[in-house]
Structure formats: C-alpha cells, structure tokens
Short mmCIF file of C-alpha atoms in Angstrom, two decimals:
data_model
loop_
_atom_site.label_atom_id
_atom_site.label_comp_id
_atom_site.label_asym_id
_atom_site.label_seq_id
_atom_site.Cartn_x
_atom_site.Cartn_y
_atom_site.Cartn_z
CA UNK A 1 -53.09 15.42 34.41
CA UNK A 2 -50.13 15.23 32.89
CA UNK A 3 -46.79 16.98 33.36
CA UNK A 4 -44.46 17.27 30.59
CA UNK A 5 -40.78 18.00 31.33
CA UNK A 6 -39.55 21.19 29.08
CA UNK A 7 -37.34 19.88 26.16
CA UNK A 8 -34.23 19.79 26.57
CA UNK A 9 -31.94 22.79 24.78
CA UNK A 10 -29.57 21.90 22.17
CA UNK A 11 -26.08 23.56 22.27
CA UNK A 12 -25.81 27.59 21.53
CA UNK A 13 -25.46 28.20 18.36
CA UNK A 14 -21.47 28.68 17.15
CA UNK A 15 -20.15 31.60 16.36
CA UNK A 16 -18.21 32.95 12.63
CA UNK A 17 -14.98 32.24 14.48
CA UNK A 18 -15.57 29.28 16.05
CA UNK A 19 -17.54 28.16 12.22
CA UNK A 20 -13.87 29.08 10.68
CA UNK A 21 -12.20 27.25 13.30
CA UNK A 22 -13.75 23.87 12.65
CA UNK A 23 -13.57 24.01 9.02
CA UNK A 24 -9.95 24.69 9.29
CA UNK A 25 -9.76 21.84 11.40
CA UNK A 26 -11.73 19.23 9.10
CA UNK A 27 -9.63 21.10 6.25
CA UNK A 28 -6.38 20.19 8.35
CA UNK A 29 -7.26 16.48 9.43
CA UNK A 30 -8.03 15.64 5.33
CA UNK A 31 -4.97 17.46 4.14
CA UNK A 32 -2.66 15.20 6.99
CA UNK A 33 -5.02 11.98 5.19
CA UNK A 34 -4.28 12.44 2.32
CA UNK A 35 -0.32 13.42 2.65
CA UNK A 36 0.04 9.58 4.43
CA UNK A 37 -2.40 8.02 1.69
CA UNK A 38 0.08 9.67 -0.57
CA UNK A 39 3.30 8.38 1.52
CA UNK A 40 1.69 4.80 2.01
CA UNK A 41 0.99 4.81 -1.90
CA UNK A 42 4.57 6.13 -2.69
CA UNK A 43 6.16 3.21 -0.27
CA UNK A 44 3.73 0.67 -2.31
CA UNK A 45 5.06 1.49 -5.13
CA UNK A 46 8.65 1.49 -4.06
CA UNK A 47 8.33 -1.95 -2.93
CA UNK A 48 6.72 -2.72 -5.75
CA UNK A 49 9.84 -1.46 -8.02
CA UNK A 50 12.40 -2.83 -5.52
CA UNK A 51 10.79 -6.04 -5.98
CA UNK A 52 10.64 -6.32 -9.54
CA UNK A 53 14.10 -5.21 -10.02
CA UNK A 54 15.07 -8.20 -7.75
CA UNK A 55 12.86 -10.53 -10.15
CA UNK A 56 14.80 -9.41 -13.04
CA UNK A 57 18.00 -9.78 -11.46
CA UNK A 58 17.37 -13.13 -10.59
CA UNK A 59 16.00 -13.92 -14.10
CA UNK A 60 19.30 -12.24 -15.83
CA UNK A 61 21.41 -14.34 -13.49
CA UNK A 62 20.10 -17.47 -14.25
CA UNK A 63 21.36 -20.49 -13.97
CA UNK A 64 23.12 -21.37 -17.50
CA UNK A 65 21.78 -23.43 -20.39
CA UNK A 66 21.79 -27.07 -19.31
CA UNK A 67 20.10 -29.77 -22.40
CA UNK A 68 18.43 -32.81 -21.29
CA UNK A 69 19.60 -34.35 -24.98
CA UNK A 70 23.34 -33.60 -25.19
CA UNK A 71 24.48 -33.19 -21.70
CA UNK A 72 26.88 -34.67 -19.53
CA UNK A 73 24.55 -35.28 -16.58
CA UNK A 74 21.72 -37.66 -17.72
CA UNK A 75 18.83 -36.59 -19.76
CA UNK A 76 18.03 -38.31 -23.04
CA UNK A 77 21.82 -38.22 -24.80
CA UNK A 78 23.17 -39.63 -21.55
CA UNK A 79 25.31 -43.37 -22.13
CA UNK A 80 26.44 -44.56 -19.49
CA UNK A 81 29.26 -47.29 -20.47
CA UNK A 82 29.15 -49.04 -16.58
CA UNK A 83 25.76 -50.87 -18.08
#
C-alpha cells in the first residue's frame, strides 16, 4: 500500500483590511511609476528643446557668405598674378 502525504495548505485566506491594504499598495507603487515616467519624459523633452535651440543658434551664427566664383581666397574667380 500506498501512503499519500496530506496536501499541503495554501496561505489563510486575507482579510477586507489586509485586501485594502494591498490594493493601496499596488495603487501606490503605479502612481510613484508613472510620476518618474512622467519626470523621465519631461527631462526628454527638455533635452530635446535645449538641444534644438543650440542647433539653431549655431545655424543663425553661421559662418558668413564666402563664393567660390568671386572671392579673394581661391575658388573659380581666383587669378593669381605669381603664375
């Protein structure tokens, strides 16, 4: 013959307060998620801005308008008189 051990018991069952407390827990733990999603997002975007403001600075700034065909520094309208 056989002898089977009993199964095992699972964990009492909770209680309406200890219920409440969990889901005010899991409530807790996605509302803290989603505040740093939120404050990762909002520093994304920051950068984001920051970094496109420095683009456009850069692009304002420039460098001047320089022609290849009547300049003084070479390019097509360039003549030399040493040659």
């Amino acid at each position: 013959m056989c002898t089977r051990s009993p199964k095992p018991v699972g964990p009492p069952p909770l209680t309406a307060e200890e219920k409440a407390e969990q889901e005010a827990a899991k409530q807790r733990e996605k509302d803290e998620r989603e505040a740093a999603e939120l404050k990762e997002k909002r520093q994304q975007d920051d950068a984001r801005e920051k970094s496109l403001e420095e683009k456009v600075k850069k692009d304002r700034k420039g460098s001047g308008a320089q022609s290849l065909l009547s300049g003084g520094k070479g390019g097509i309208g360039y003549f030399d008189e040493t040659l």
